[in-house]
């Protein structure tokens, strides 16, 4: 079993789309104005919901949550420095944490306050 999708919640989908599409460079898979953004990752999906809109009943069960979540996206170990430079170049505060010989994580916040992490899968002994 593996995670198929990860959900985060944001109060401003426009700012979120700019951040996830331009700062992180993720490919937008689909969106419904005022409700959600869906991003395709390697082998999974990142779902960004507006909490009030996604809590309304519809074709699928309501998704209720609030900003302040966490997601870790896998990057190759050799790209850690380049990602830190890119994120800081966009004005983000990045905290770098070393997991011994397993690799390093980059922690930062999206515009809604969700804690994002970029790290090689090796921090969990994967890949």
CSV table of N, CA, C and O in Angstrom, one decimal:
chain,number,residue,atom,x,y,z
A,1,UNK,N,0.8,-1.2,0.0
A,1,UNK,CA,0.0,0.0,0.0
A,1,UNK,C,0.9,1.2,0.0
A,1,UNK,O,2.0,1.2,0.6
A,2,UNK,N,0.4,2.3,-0.7
A,2,UNK,CA,1.2,3.6,-0.7
A,2,UNK,C,0.1,4.7,-0.7
A,2,UNK,O,-1.0,4.5,-1.0
A,3,UNK,N,0.6,5.9,-0.3
A,3,UNK,CA,-0.3,7.0,-0.3
A,3,UNK,C,-0.6,7.4,-1.7
A,3,UNK,O,0.3,7.6,-2.6
A,4,UNK,N,-1.9,7.5,-2.1
A,4,UNK,CA,-2.3,7.9,-3.4
A,4,UNK,C,-2.5,9.4,-3.5
A,4,UNK,O,-2.3,10.0,-4.6
A,5,UNK,N,-3.1,10.0,-2.4
A,5,UNK,CA,-3.3,11.4,-2.5
A,5,UNK,C,-3.0,12.0,-1.1
A,5,UNK,O,-3.2,11.4,-0.1
A,6,UNK,N,-2.6,13.3,-1.1
A,6,UNK,CA,-2.4,14.1,0.1
A,6,UNK,C,-3.2,15.3,-0.1
A,6,UNK,O,-3.2,16.0,-1.1
A,7,UNK,N,-3.9,15.7,1.0
A,7,UNK,CA,-4.8,16.9,1.0
A,7,UNK,C,-4.2,18.0,1.9
A,7,UNK,O,-3.8,17.7,3.0
A,8,UNK,N,-4.2,19.2,1.4
A,8,UNK,CA,-3.9,20.4,2.2
A,8,UNK,C,-5.0,21.4,2.0
A,8,UNK,O,-5.8,21.3,1.0
A,9,UNK,N,-5.2,22.3,2.9
A,9,UNK,CA,-6.3,23.3,2.8
A,9,UNK,C,-5.7,24.7,2.8
A,9,UNK,O,-4.7,25.0,3.6
A,10,UNK,N,-6.3,25.6,2.0
A,10,UNK,CA,-5.8,27.0,1.9
A,10,UNK,C,-7.0,27.9,1.9
A,10,UNK,O,-8.1,27.5,1.4
A,11,UNK,N,-6.8,29.1,2.3
A,11,UNK,CA,-7.9,30.1,2.3
A,11,UNK,C,-7.9,30.9,1.0
A,11,UNK,O,-8.9,31.5,0.7
A,12,UNK,N,-6.8,30.9,0.2
A,12,UNK,CA,-6.8,31.7,-1.0
A,12,UNK,C,-6.2,30.8,-2.1
A,12,UNK,O,-5.0,30.6,-2.2
A,13,UNK,N,-7.1,30.3,-2.9
A,13,UNK,CA,-6.7,29.3,-4.0
A,13,UNK,C,-5.8,30.0,-5.1
A,13,UNK,O,-5.0,29.4,-5.7
A,14,UNK,N,-6.1,31.3,-5.3
A,14,UNK,CA,-5.2,32.1,-6.3
A,14,UNK,C,-3.8,32.1,-5.9
A,14,UNK,O,-2.9,31.8,-6.7
A,15,UNK,N,-3.6,32.5,-4.6
A,15,UNK,CA,-2.2,32.5,-4.1
A,15,UNK,C,-1.6,31.1,-4.1
A,15,UNK,O,-0.4,30.9,-4.4
A,16,UNK,N,-2.4,30.1,-3.7
A,16,UNK,CA,-1.9,28.8,-3.7
A,16,UNK,C,-1.5,28.3,-5.1
A,16,UNK,O,-0.5,27.6,-5.2
A,17,UNK,N,-2.3,28.6,-6.1
A,17,UNK,CA,-2.0,28.2,-7.4
A,17,UNK,C,-0.7,28.8,-7.9
A,17,UNK,O,0.2,28.1,-8.5
A,18,UNK,N,-0.5,30.1,-7.6
A,18,UNK,CA,0.8,30.7,-8.0
A,18,UNK,C,1.9,30.0,-7.3
A,18,UNK,O,2.9,29.7,-7.9
A,19,UNK,N,1.8,29.8,-6.0
A,19,UNK,CA,2.8,29.2,-5.2
A,19,UNK,C,3.2,27.8,-5.7
A,19,UNK,O,4.3,27.5,-6.0
A,20,UNK,N,2.2,26.9,-5.8
A,20,UNK,CA,2.4,25.5,-6.2
A,20,UNK,C,2.8,25.3,-7.6
A,20,UNK,O,3.6,24.5,-8.0
A,21,UNK,N,2.3,26.2,-8.5
A,21,UNK,CA,2.6,26.1,-9.9
A,21,UNK,C,3.9,26.8,-10.3
A,21,UNK,O,4.7,26.2,-11.1
A,22,UNK,N,4.1,28.0,-9.7
A,22,UNK,CA,5.3,28.7,-10.2
A,22,UNK,C,6.5,28.5,-9.2
A,22,UNK,O,7.6,28.3,-9.7
A,23,UNK,N,6.3,28.6,-7.9
A,23,UNK,CA,7.4,28.5,-7.0
A,23,UNK,C,7.9,27.0,-7.0
A,23,UNK,O,9.1,26.8,-7.1
A,24,UNK,N,7.0,26.1,-6.8
A,24,UNK,CA,7.4,24.7,-6.7
A,24,UNK,C,7.4,24.0,-8.1
A,24,UNK,O,8.0,23.0,-8.3
A,25,UNK,N,6.8,24.6,-9.1
A,25,UNK,CA,6.8,24.1,-10.5
A,25,UNK,C,6.0,22.8,-10.7
A,25,UNK,O,6.3,22.0,-11.5
A,26,UNK,N,5.0,22.6,-9.8
A,26,UNK,CA,4.2,21.4,-10.0
A,26,UNK,C,3.2,21.5,-11.1
A,26,UNK,O,2.6,22.6,-11.4
A,27,UNK,N,2.9,20.4,-11.9
A,27,UNK,CA,2.0,20.5,-13.0
A,27,UNK,C,0.6,20.4,-12.5
A,27,UNK,O,0.2,19.5,-11.8
A,28,UNK,N,-0.2,21.4,-12.8
A,28,UNK,CA,-1.6,21.5,-12.4
A,28,UNK,C,-2.4,20.4,-13.3
A,28,UNK,O,-2.4,20.4,-14.5
A,29,UNK,N,-3.1,19.5,-12.6
A,29,UNK,CA,-3.9,18.5,-13.2
A,29,UNK,C,-5.3,18.9,-13.5
A,29,UNK,O,-5.9,18.6,-14.5
A,30,UNK,N,-5.9,19.7,-12.5
A,30,UNK,CA,-7.2,20.1,-12.7
A,30,UNK,C,-7.6,21.1,-11.6
A,30,UNK,O,-7.0,21.1,-10.5
A,31,UNK,N,-8.7,21.9,-11.8
A,31,UNK,CA,-9.1,22.8,-10.8
A,31,UNK,C,-10.6,23.1,-11.0
A,31,UNK,O,-11.1,23.0,-12.1
A,32,UNK,N,-11.2,23.4,-9.9
A,32,UNK,CA,-12.6,24.0,-9.9
A,32,UNK,C,-12.5,25.3,-9.1
A,32,UNK,O,-12.1,25.3,-8.0
A,33,UNK,N,-12.8,26.4,-9.8
A,33,UNK,CA,-12.6,27.7,-9.3
A,33,UNK,C,-13.4,27.8,-7.9
A,33,UNK,O,-14.5,27.4,-7.8
A,34,UNK,N,-12.7,28.3,-6.9
A,34,UNK,CA,-13.3,28.5,-5.6
A,34,UNK,C,-13.3,27.3,-4.8
A,34,UNK,O,-13.7,27.3,-3.6
A,35,UNK,N,-13.0,26.1,-5.3
A,35,UNK,CA,-13.1,24.8,-4.5
A,35,UNK,C,-11.8,24.1,-4.4
A,35,UNK,O,-11.4,23.8,-3.3
A,36,UNK,N,-11.1,23.8,-5.5
A,36,UNK,CA,-9.8,23.0,-5.3
A,36,UNK,C,-8.9,23.2,-6.5
A,36,UNK,O,-9.2,23.6,-7.6
A,37,UNK,N,-7.6,22.7,-6.2
A,37,UNK,CA,-6.6,22.6,-7.2
A,37,UNK,C,-6.0,21.2,-7.1
A,37,UNK,O,-5.8,20.7,-5.9
A,38,UNK,N,-5.8,20.5,-8.1
A,38,UNK,CA,-5.2,19.1,-8.1
A,38,UNK,C,-3.9,19.1,-8.9
A,38,UNK,O,-3.9,19.6,-10.0
A,39,UNK,N,-2.9,18.6,-8.2
A,39,UNK,CA,-1.6,18.5,-8.8
A,39,UNK,C,-1.1,17.1,-8.9
A,39,UNK,O,-1.3,16.3,-8.0
A,40,UNK,N,-0.6,16.7,-10.1
A,40,UNK,CA,-0.1,15.4,-10.3
A,40,UNK,C,1.4,15.4,-9.9
A,40,UNK,O,2.2,16.2,-10.3
A,41,UNK,N,1.7,14.4,-9.0
A,41,UNK,CA,3.1,14.2,-8.6
A,41,UNK,C,3.5,12.9,-9.2
A,41,UNK,O,2.7,12.2,-9.9
A,42,UNK,N,4.7,12.4,-8.9
A,42,UNK,CA,5.2,11.1,-9.4
A,42,UNK,C,4.5,10.0,-8.5
A,42,UNK,O,4.9,9.8,-7.4
A,43,UNK,N,3.5,9.4,-9.1
A,43,UNK,CA,2.9,8.3,-8.4
A,43,UNK,C,1.8,8.6,-7.4
A,43,UNK,O,1.3,7.8,-6.7
A,44,UNK,N,1.4,9.9,-7.3
A,44,UNK,CA,0.4,10.3,-6.4
A,44,UNK,C,-0.1,11.7,-6.8
A,44,UNK,O,0.3,12.3,-7.7
A,45,UNK,N,-1.1,12.2,-6.0
A,45,UNK,CA,-1.7,13.5,-6.3
A,45,UNK,C,-1.7,14.3,-5.0
A,45,UNK,O,-1.8,13.8,-3.9
A,46,UNK,N,-1.5,15.6,-5.2
A,46,UNK,CA,-1.6,16.6,-4.2
A,46,UNK,C,-2.8,17.4,-4.4
A,46,UNK,O,-3.0,18.0,-5.4
A,47,UNK,N,-3.8,17.3,-3.4
A,47,UNK,CA,-5.1,18.0,-3.6
A,47,UNK,C,-5.1,19.2,-2.6
A,47,UNK,O,-4.8,19.1,-1.4
A,48,UNK,N,-5.4,20.4,-3.2
A,48,UNK,CA,-5.4,21.6,-2.4
A,48,UNK,C,-6.9,22.1,-2.4
A,48,UNK,O,-7.4,22.4,-3.5
A,49,UNK,N,-7.5,22.1,-1.2
A,49,UNK,CA,-8.9,22.5,-1.1
A,49,UNK,C,-9.1,23.8,-0.4
A,49,UNK,O,-8.3,24.1,0.6
A,50,UNK,N,-10.1,24.5,-0.8
A,50,UNK,CA,-10.6,25.6,0.0
A,50,UNK,C,-11.5,25.0,1.1
A,50,UNK,O,-12.5,24.3,0.7
A,51,UNK,N,-11.3,25.2,2.4
A,51,UNK,CA,-12.0,24.5,3.4
A,51,UNK,C,-13.5,24.7,3.4
A,51,UNK,O,-14.2,23.7,3.6
A,52,UNK,N,-14.0,25.9,3.2
A,52,UNK,CA,-15.4,26.1,3.2
A,52,UNK,C,-16.1,25.5,2.0
A,52,UNK,O,-17.2,24.8,2.1
A,53,UNK,N,-15.5,25.7,0.8
A,53,UNK,CA,-16.2,25.1,-0.4
A,53,UNK,C,-16.1,23.6,-0.4
A,53,UNK,O,-17.1,23.0,-0.8
A,54,UNK,N,-15.0,23.0,0.0
A,54,UNK,CA,-14.9,21.6,0.0
A,54,UNK,C,-15.7,20.9,1.1
A,54,UNK,O,-15.9,19.6,1.0
A,55,UNK,N,-16.2,21.6,2.1
A,55,UNK,CA,-17.0,21.0,3.1
A,55,UNK,C,-18.5,20.9,2.7
A,55,UNK,O,-19.3,20.2,3.4
A,56,UNK,N,-18.8,21.4,1.5
A,56,UNK,CA,-20.2,21.4,1.0
A,56,UNK,C,-20.5,20.0,0.4
A,56,UNK,O,-19.6,19.5,-0.3
A,57,UNK,N,-21.6,19.4,0.6
A,57,UNK,CA,-22.0,18.2,-0.1
A,57,UNK,C,-22.0,18.3,-1.6
A,57,UNK,O,-22.2,19.4,-2.1
A,58,UNK,N,-21.6,17.3,-2.3
A,58,UNK,CA,-21.6,17.3,-3.7
A,58,UNK,C,-21.5,15.8,-4.3
A,58,UNK,O,-22.0,14.9,-3.6
A,59,UNK,N,-20.8,15.7,-5.4
A,59,UNK,CA,-20.7,14.3,-6.0
A,59,UNK,C,-19.8,13.4,-5.1
A,59,UNK,O,-20.0,12.2,-5.2
A,60,UNK,N,-18.9,14.0,-4.5
A,60,UNK,CA,-18.0,13.2,-3.6
A,60,UNK,C,-18.2,13.6,-2.1
A,60,UNK,O,-18.7,14.7,-1.9
A,61,UNK,N,-17.9,12.8,-1.2
A,61,UNK,CA,-18.0,13.2,0.2
A,61,UNK,C,-17.3,14.5,0.5
A,61,UNK,O,-16.3,14.8,-0.1
A,62,UNK,N,-17.9,15.3,1.4
A,62,UNK,CA,-17.2,16.6,1.7
A,62,UNK,C,-15.8,16.4,2.3
A,62,UNK,O,-15.6,15.4,3.0
A,63,UNK,N,-14.9,17.3,2.0
A,63,UNK,CA,-13.6,17.3,2.6
A,63,UNK,C,-13.5,18.5,3.5
A,63,UNK,O,-13.6,19.7,3.0
A,64,UNK,N,-13.4,18.3,4.8
A,64,UNK,CA,-13.4,19.4,5.7
A,64,UNK,C,-12.0,19.4,6.4
A,64,UNK,O,-11.5,18.4,6.8
A,65,UNK,N,-11.4,20.6,6.4
A,65,UNK,CA,-10.1,20.7,7.0
A,65,UNK,C,-9.8,22.2,7.2
A,65,UNK,O,-10.6,23.0,7.0
A,66,UNK,N,-8.6,22.5,7.6
A,66,UNK,CA,-8.2,23.8,7.8
A,66,UNK,C,-6.7,23.9,7.5
A,66,UNK,O,-5.9,22.9,7.5
A,67,UNK,N,-6.2,25.1,7.1
A,67,UNK,CA,-4.8,25.3,6.8
A,67,UNK,C,-4.0,25.0,8.1
A,67,UNK,O,-4.5,25.1,9.2
A,68,UNK,N,-2.8,24.6,7.9
A,68,UNK,CA,-1.9,24.2,9.0
A,68,UNK,C,-1.4,22.8,8.9
A,68,UNK,O,-0.9,22.3,9.9
A,69,UNK,N,-1.6,22.1,7.8
A,69,UNK,CA,-1.2,20.8,7.6
A,69,UNK,C,0.3,20.6,7.3
A,69,UNK,O,1.0,21.6,7.3
A,70,UNK,N,0.7,19.4,6.9
A,70,UNK,CA,2.1,19.2,6.5
A,70,UNK,C,2.1,18.2,5.4
A,70,UNK,O,1.3,17.2,5.4
A,71,UNK,N,3.0,18.4,4.5
A,71,UNK,CA,3.2,17.5,3.4
A,71,UNK,C,4.7,17.5,3.1
A,71,UNK,O,5.4,18.5,3.1
A,72,UNK,N,5.3,16.3,2.8
A,72,UNK,CA,6.7,16.2,2.4
A,72,UNK,C,6.7,15.7,1.0
A,72,UNK,O,6.1,14.6,0.7
A,73,UNK,N,7.4,16.4,0.1
A,73,UNK,CA,7.6,16.0,-1.3
A,73,UNK,C,9.0,15.5,-1.5
A,73,UNK,O,9.9,16.1,-1.0
A,74,UNK,N,9.1,14.4,-2.2
A,74,UNK,CA,10.4,13.8,-2.4
A,74,UNK,C,11.2,14.5,-3.5
A,74,UNK,O,10.6,14.8,-4.6
A,75,UNK,N,12.4,14.7,-3.3
A,75,UNK,CA,13.4,15.3,-4.3
A,75,UNK,C,14.6,14.5,-4.3
A,75,UNK,O,15.0,13.8,-3.2
A,76,UNK,N,15.4,14.4,-5.4
A,76,UNK,CA,16.7,13.7,-5.3
A,76,UNK,C,17.6,14.4,-4.4
A,76,UNK,O,17.6,15.7,-4.3
A,77,UNK,N,18.4,13.7,-3.7
A,77,UNK,CA,19.3,14.2,-2.7
A,77,UNK,C,20.2,15.3,-3.3
A,77,UNK,O,20.5,16.3,-2.6
A,78,UNK,N,20.7,15.1,-4.5
A,78,UNK,CA,21.6,16.0,-5.1
A,78,UNK,C,21.0,17.3,-5.5
A,78,UNK,O,21.7,18.3,-5.9
A,79,UNK,N,19.7,17.5,-5.4
A,79,UNK,CA,19.0,18.7,-5.7
A,79,UNK,C,18.6,19.6,-4.5
A,79,UNK,O,18.1,20.7,-4.6
A,80,UNK,N,19.0,19.1,-3.3
A,80,UNK,CA,18.7,19.9,-2.1
A,80,UNK,C,19.2,21.3,-2.1
A,80,UNK,O,18.5,22.2,-1.8
A,81,UNK,N,20.5,21.5,-2.5
A,81,UNK,CA,21.1,22.9,-2.5
A,81,UNK,C,20.3,23.7,-3.5
A,81,UNK,O,20.0,24.9,-3.2
A,82,UNK,N,20.1,23.2,-4.7
A,82,UNK,CA,19.4,24.0,-5.7
A,82,UNK,C,18.0,24.4,-5.3
A,82,UNK,O,17.5,25.5,-5.5
A,83,UNK,N,17.3,23.4,-4.6
A,83,UNK,CA,15.9,23.8,-4.1
A,83,UNK,C,16.0,24.8,-3.1
A,83,UNK,O,15.1,25.7,-3.0
A,84,UNK,N,17.0,24.8,-2.2
A,84,UNK,CA,17.1,25.8,-1.1
A,84,UNK,C,17.3,27.1,-1.8
A,84,UNK,O,16.7,28.1,-1.4
A,85,UNK,N,18.2,27.2,-2.8
A,85,UNK,CA,18.4,28.5,-3.5
A,85,UNK,C,17.2,29.0,-4.1
A,85,UNK,O,16.8,30.2,-4.1
A,86,UNK,N,16.4,28.1,-4.8
A,86,UNK,CA,15.2,28.5,-5.5
A,86,UNK,C,14.2,29.0,-4.5
A,86,UNK,O,13.6,30.1,-4.7
A,87,UNK,N,13.9,28.3,-3.4
A,87,UNK,CA,12.9,28.7,-2.4
A,87,UNK,C,13.3,30.1,-1.8
A,87,UNK,O,12.5,31.0,-1.7
A,88,UNK,N,14.6,30.2,-1.4
A,88,UNK,CA,15.0,31.5,-0.8
A,88,UNK,C,14.9,32.6,-1.8
A,88,UNK,O,14.7,33.8,-1.5
A,89,UNK,N,15.2,32.3,-3.1
A,89,UNK,CA,15.1,33.3,-4.2
A,89,UNK,C,13.6,33.8,-4.3
A,89,UNK,O,13.4,34.9,-4.8
A,90,UNK,N,12.7,33.0,-3.9
A,90,UNK,CA,11.3,33.5,-3.9
A,90,UNK,C,10.9,34.1,-2.6
A,90,UNK,O,9.7,34.3,-2.3
A,91,UNK,N,11.9,34.4,-1.7
A,91,UNK,CA,11.6,35.1,-0.4
A,91,UNK,C,11.1,34.2,0.7
A,91,UNK,O,10.7,34.7,1.7
A,92,UNK,N,11.3,32.9,0.5
A,92,UNK,CA,10.8,32.0,1.6
A,92,UNK,C,11.9,31.8,2.6
A,92,UNK,O,13.1,31.7,2.3
A,93,UNK,N,11.5,31.6,3.9
A,93,UNK,CA,12.4,31.2,4.9
A,93,UNK,C,12.5,29.7,5.0
A,93,UNK,O,11.5,29.0,5.1
A,94,UNK,N,13.7,29.2,4.8
A,94,UNK,CA,13.9,27.7,4.7
A,94,UNK,C,14.7,27.3,5.9
A,94,UNK,O,15.8,27.8,6.2
A,95,UNK,N,14.2,26.2,6.6
A,95,UNK,CA,15.0,25.6,7.6
A,95,UNK,C,15.5,24.3,7.1
A,95,UNK,O,14.7,23.4,6.6
A,96,UNK,N,16.8,24.1,7.2
A,96,UNK,CA,17.4,22.8,6.7
A,96,UNK,C,17.8,22.0,7.9
A,96,UNK,O,18.3,22.4,8.9
A,97,UNK,N,17.4,20.7,7.8
A,97,UNK,CA,17.6,19.7,8.9
A,97,UNK,C,18.3,18.5,8.4
A,97,UNK,O,17.8,17.9,7.4
A,98,UNK,N,19.4,18.1,9.0
A,98,UNK,CA,20.1,16.9,8.6
A,98,UNK,C,19.7,15.7,9.3
A,98,UNK,O,19.6,15.7,10.6
A,99,UNK,N,19.4,14.6,8.6
A,99,UNK,CA,19.0,13.3,9.2
A,99,UNK,C,20.2,12.4,9.2
A,99,UNK,O,20.1,11.2,8.7
A,100,UNK,N,21.3,12.8,9.7
A,100,UNK,CA,22.5,12.0,9.7
A,100,UNK,C,22.9,11.7,8.2
A,100,UNK,O,22.9,12.6,7.4
A,101,UNK,N,23.3,10.4,8.0
A,101,UNK,CA,23.7,10.1,6.6
A,101,UNK,C,22.6,9.8,5.7
A,101,UNK,O,22.8,9.6,4.5
A,102,UNK,N,21.3,9.9,6.2
A,102,UNK,CA,20.1,9.6,5.3
A,102,UNK,C,19.7,10.8,4.4
A,102,UNK,O,19.0,10.6,3.5
A,103,UNK,N,20.2,12.0,4.6
A,103,UNK,CA,19.9,13.1,3.8
A,103,UNK,C,19.4,14.3,4.6
A,103,UNK,O,19.5,14.3,5.8
A,104,UNK,N,19.0,15.3,3.9
A,104,UNK,CA,18.6,16.6,4.6
A,104,UNK,C,17.2,17.0,4.1
A,104,UNK,O,16.8,16.7,2.9
A,105,UNK,N,16.4,17.6,5.0
A,105,UNK,CA,15.1,18.1,4.6
A,105,UNK,C,15.2,19.6,4.6
A,105,UNK,O,15.9,20.3,5.3
A,106,UNK,N,14.3,20.2,3.7
A,106,UNK,CA,14.1,21.6,3.7
A,106,UNK,C,12.7,21.9,4.1
A,106,UNK,O,11.7,21.3,3.5
A,107,UNK,N,12.5,22.7,5.2
A,107,UNK,CA,11.2,23.0,5.7
A,107,UNK,C,10.8,24.5,5.4
A,107,UNK,O,11.7,25.3,5.5
A,108,UNK,N,9.6,24.7,5.0
A,108,UNK,CA,9.2,26.1,4.7
A,108,UNK,C,7.6,26.1,4.7
A,108,UNK,O,7.0,25.0,4.8
A,109,UNK,N,7.0,27.3,4.6
A,109,UNK,CA,5.6,27.4,4.7
A,109,UNK,C,5.0,27.8,3.3
A,109,UNK,O,5.6,28.7,2.6
A,110,UNK,N,3.8,27.3,3.0
A,110,UNK,CA,3.1,27.9,1.8
A,110,UNK,C,2.4,29.1,2.3
A,110,UNK,O,2.4,29.4,3.5
A,111,UNK,N,1.7,29.9,1.4
A,111,UNK,CA,1.1,31.1,1.8
A,111,UNK,C,-0.1,30.9,2.8
A,111,UNK,O,-0.4,31.8,3.5
A,112,UNK,N,-0.6,29.7,2.9
A,112,UNK,CA,-1.7,29.5,3.9
A,112,UNK,C,-1.2,29.0,5.3
A,112,UNK,O,-1.9,28.9,6.2
A,113,UNK,N,0.1,28.8,5.4
A,113,UNK,CA,0.7,28.4,6.6
A,113,UNK,C,0.9,26.9,6.8
A,113,UNK,O,1.4,26.4,7.8
A,114,UNK,N,0.7,26.1,5.7
A,114,UNK,CA,1.0,24.7,5.7
A,114,UNK,C,2.5,24.5,5.8
A,114,UNK,O,3.2,25.3,5.1
A,115,UNK,N,3.0,23.6,6.5
A,115,UNK,CA,4.4,23.3,6.6
A,115,UNK,C,4.7,22.3,5.5
A,115,UNK,O,4.2,21.2,5.4
A,116,UNK,N,5.6,22.7,4.6
A,116,UNK,CA,6.0,21.8,3.5
A,116,UNK,C,7.4,21.4,3.7
A,116,UNK,O,8.2,22.2,4.3
A,117,UNK,N,7.8,20.2,3.2
A,117,UNK,CA,9.1,19.7,3.4
A,117,UNK,C,9.5,19.1,2.1
A,117,UNK,O,8.7,18.4,1.4
A,118,UNK,N,10.7,19.3,1.6
A,118,UNK,CA,11.3,18.7,0.5
A,118,UNK,C,12.5,17.9,1.0
A,118,UNK,O,13.3,18.4,1.8
A,119,UNK,N,12.5,16.6,0.7
A,119,UNK,CA,13.5,15.7,1.2
A,119,UNK,C,13.7,14.5,0.3
A,119,UNK,O,12.8,14.1,-0.4
A,120,UNK,N,14.9,13.9,0.3
A,120,UNK,CA,15.1,12.6,-0.4
A,120,UNK,C,14.4,11.5,0.3
A,120,UNK,O,14.2,11.5,1.6
A,121,UNK,N,13.9,10.5,-0.4
A,121,UNK,CA,13.2,9.4,0.2
A,121,UNK,C,14.1,8.6,1.1
A,121,UNK,O,13.6,7.9,2.0
A,122,UNK,N,15.4,8.8,1.0
A,122,UNK,CA,16.3,8.1,1.9
A,122,UNK,C,16.2,8.5,3.4
A,122,UNK,O,16.7,7.8,4.2
A,123,UNK,N,15.6,9.6,3.7
A,123,UNK,CA,15.4,10.0,5.1
A,123,UNK,C,14.6,8.9,5.8
A,123,UNK,O,14.6,8.8,7.0
A,124,UNK,N,13.7,8.2,5.0
A,124,UNK,CA,12.9,7.1,5.6
A,124,UNK,C,13.4,5.8,5.2
A,124,UNK,O,12.7,4.8,5.4
A,125,UNK,N,14.6,5.7,4.6
A,125,UNK,CA,15.2,4.5,4.2
A,125,UNK,C,14.5,3.9,3.0
A,125,UNK,O,14.5,2.7,2.7
A,126,UNK,N,13.9,4.8,2.2
A,126,UNK,CA,13.2,4.4,1.0
A,126,UNK,C,14.0,4.8,-0.3
A,126,UNK,O,14.8,5.7,-0.2
A,127,UNK,N,13.7,4.1,-1.4
A,127,UNK,CA,14.3,4.5,-2.6
A,127,UNK,C,15.8,4.2,-2.7
A,127,UNK,O,16.6,4.7,-3.3
